[in-house]
PDB file of C-alpha atoms in Angstrom:
ATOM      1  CA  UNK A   1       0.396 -39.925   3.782  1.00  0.00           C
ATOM      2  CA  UNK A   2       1.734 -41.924   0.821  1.00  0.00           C
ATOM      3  CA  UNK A   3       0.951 -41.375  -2.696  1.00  0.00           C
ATOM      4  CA  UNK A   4      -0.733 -44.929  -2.298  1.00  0.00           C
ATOM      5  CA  UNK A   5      -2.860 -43.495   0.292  1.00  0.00           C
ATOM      6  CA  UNK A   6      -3.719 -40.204  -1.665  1.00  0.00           C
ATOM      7  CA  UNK A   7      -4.709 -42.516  -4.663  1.00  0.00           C
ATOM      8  CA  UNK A   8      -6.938 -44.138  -2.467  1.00  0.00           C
ATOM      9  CA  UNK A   9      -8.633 -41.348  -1.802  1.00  0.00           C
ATOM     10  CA  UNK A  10      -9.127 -39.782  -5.224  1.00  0.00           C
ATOM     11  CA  UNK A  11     -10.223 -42.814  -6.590  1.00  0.00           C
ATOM     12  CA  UNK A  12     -12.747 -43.093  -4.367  1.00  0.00           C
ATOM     13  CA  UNK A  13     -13.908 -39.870  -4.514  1.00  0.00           C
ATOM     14  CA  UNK A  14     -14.037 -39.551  -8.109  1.00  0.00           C
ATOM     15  CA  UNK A  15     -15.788 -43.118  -8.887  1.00  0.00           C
ATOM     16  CA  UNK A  16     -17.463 -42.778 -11.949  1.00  0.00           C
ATOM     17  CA  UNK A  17     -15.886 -39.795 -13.221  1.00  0.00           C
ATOM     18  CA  UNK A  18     -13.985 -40.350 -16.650  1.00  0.00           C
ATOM     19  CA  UNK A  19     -10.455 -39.833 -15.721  1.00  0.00           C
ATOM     20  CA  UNK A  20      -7.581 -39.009 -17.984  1.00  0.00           C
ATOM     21  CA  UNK A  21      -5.026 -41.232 -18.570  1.00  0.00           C
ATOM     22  CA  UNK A  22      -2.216 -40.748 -15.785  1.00  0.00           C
ATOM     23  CA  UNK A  23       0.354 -38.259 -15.995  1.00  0.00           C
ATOM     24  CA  UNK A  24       3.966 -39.548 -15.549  1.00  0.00           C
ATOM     25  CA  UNK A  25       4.837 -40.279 -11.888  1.00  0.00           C
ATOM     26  CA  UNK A  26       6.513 -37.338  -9.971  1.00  0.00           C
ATOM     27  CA  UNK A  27      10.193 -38.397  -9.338  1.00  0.00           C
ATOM     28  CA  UNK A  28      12.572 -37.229  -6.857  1.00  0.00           C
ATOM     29  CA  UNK A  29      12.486 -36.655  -2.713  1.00  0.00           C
ATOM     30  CA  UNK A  30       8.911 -35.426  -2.581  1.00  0.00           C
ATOM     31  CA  UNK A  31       7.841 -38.419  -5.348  1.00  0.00           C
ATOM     32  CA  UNK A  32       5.912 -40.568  -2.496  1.00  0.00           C
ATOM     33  CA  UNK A  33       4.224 -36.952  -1.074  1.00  0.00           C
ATOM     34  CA  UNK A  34       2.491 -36.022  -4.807  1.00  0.00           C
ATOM     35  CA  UNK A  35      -0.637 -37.707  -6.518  1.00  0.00           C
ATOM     36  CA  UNK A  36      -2.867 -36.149  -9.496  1.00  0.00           C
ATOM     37  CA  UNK A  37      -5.558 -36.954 -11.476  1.00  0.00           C
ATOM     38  CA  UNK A  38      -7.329 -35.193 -13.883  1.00  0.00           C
ATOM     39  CA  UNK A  39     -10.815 -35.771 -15.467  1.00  0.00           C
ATOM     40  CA  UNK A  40     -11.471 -36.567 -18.849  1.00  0.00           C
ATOM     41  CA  UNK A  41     -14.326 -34.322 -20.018  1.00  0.00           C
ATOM     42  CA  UNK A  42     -15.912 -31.410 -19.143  1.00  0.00           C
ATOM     43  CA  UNK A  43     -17.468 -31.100 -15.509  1.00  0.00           C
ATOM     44  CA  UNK A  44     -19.182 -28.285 -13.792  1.00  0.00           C
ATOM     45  CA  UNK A  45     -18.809 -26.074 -10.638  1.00  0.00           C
ATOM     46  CA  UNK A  46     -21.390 -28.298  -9.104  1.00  0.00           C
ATOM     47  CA  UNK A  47     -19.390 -31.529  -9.500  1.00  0.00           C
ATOM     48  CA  UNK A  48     -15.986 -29.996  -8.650  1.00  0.00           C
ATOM     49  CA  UNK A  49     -17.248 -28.760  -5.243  1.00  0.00           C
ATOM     50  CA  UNK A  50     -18.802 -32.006  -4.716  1.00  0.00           C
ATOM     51  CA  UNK A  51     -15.225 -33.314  -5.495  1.00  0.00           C
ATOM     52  CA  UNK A  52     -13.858 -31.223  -2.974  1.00  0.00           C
ATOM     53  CA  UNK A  53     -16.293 -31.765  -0.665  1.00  0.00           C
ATOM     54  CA  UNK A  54     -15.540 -35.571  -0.822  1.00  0.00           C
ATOM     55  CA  UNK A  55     -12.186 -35.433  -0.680  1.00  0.00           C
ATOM     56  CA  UNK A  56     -12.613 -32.910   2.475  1.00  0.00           C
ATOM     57  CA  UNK A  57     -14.144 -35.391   4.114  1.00  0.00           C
ATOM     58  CA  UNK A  58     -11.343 -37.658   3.878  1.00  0.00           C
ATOM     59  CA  UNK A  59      -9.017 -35.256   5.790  1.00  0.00           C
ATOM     60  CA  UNK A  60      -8.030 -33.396   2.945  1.00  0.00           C
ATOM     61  CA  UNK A  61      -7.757 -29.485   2.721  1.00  0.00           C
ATOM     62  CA  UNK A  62      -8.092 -26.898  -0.345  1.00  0.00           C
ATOM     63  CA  UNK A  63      -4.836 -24.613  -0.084  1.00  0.00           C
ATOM     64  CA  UNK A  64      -5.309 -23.311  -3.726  1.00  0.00           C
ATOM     65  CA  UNK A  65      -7.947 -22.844  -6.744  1.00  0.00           C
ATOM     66  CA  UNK A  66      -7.094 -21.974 -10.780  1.00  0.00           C
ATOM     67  CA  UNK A  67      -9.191 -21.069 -12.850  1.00  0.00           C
ATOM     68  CA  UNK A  68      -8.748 -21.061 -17.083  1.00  0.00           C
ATOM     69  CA  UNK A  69      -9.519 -23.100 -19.433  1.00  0.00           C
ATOM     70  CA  UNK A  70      -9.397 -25.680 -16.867  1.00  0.00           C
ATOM     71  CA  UNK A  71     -10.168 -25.867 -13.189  1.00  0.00           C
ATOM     72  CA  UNK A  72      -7.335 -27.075 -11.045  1.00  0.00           C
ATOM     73  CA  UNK A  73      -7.349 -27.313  -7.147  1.00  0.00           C
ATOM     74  CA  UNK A  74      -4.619 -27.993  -4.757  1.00  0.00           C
ATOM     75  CA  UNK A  75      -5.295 -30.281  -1.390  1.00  0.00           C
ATOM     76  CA  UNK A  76      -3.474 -31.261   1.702  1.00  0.00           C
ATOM     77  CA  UNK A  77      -3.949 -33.146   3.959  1.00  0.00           C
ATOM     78  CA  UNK A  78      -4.776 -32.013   7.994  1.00  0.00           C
ATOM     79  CA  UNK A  79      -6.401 -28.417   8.851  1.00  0.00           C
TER      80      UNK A  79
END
């Protein structure tokens, strides 16, 4: 999907979450393939499997968790 797309989805599964201000825009022949957003705050193992679980249900997949001082998680999209 686009990165247009992707935003879509993230924004709309993380309404009402204070987000971060954007990172800079991924450039080069996989720009259009990449999106991120991070939160703002601190936010609980609760909320980021609800996250997950939102995003999931927008045809997204978890390939990869971090954990440290902050919780990252990578998606794709399909099965």
């Amino acid at each position: 999907p686009a990165r247009s797309a992707v935003l879509a989805d993230l924004a709309a599964a993380t309404e009402g979450l204070p987000a971060a201000p954007p990172a800079t825009a991924e450039e080069g022949p996989l720009a259009d393939c990449l999106a991120g957003w991070a939160g703002a705050g601190p936010a609980g193992r609760d909320r980021i499997a609800a996250l997950e679980t939102a995003l999931t249900a927008r045809g997204r997949r978890v390939v990869s968790r971090g954990r440290g001082p902050a919780t990252r998680s990578s998606l794709t999209r399909g099965a």
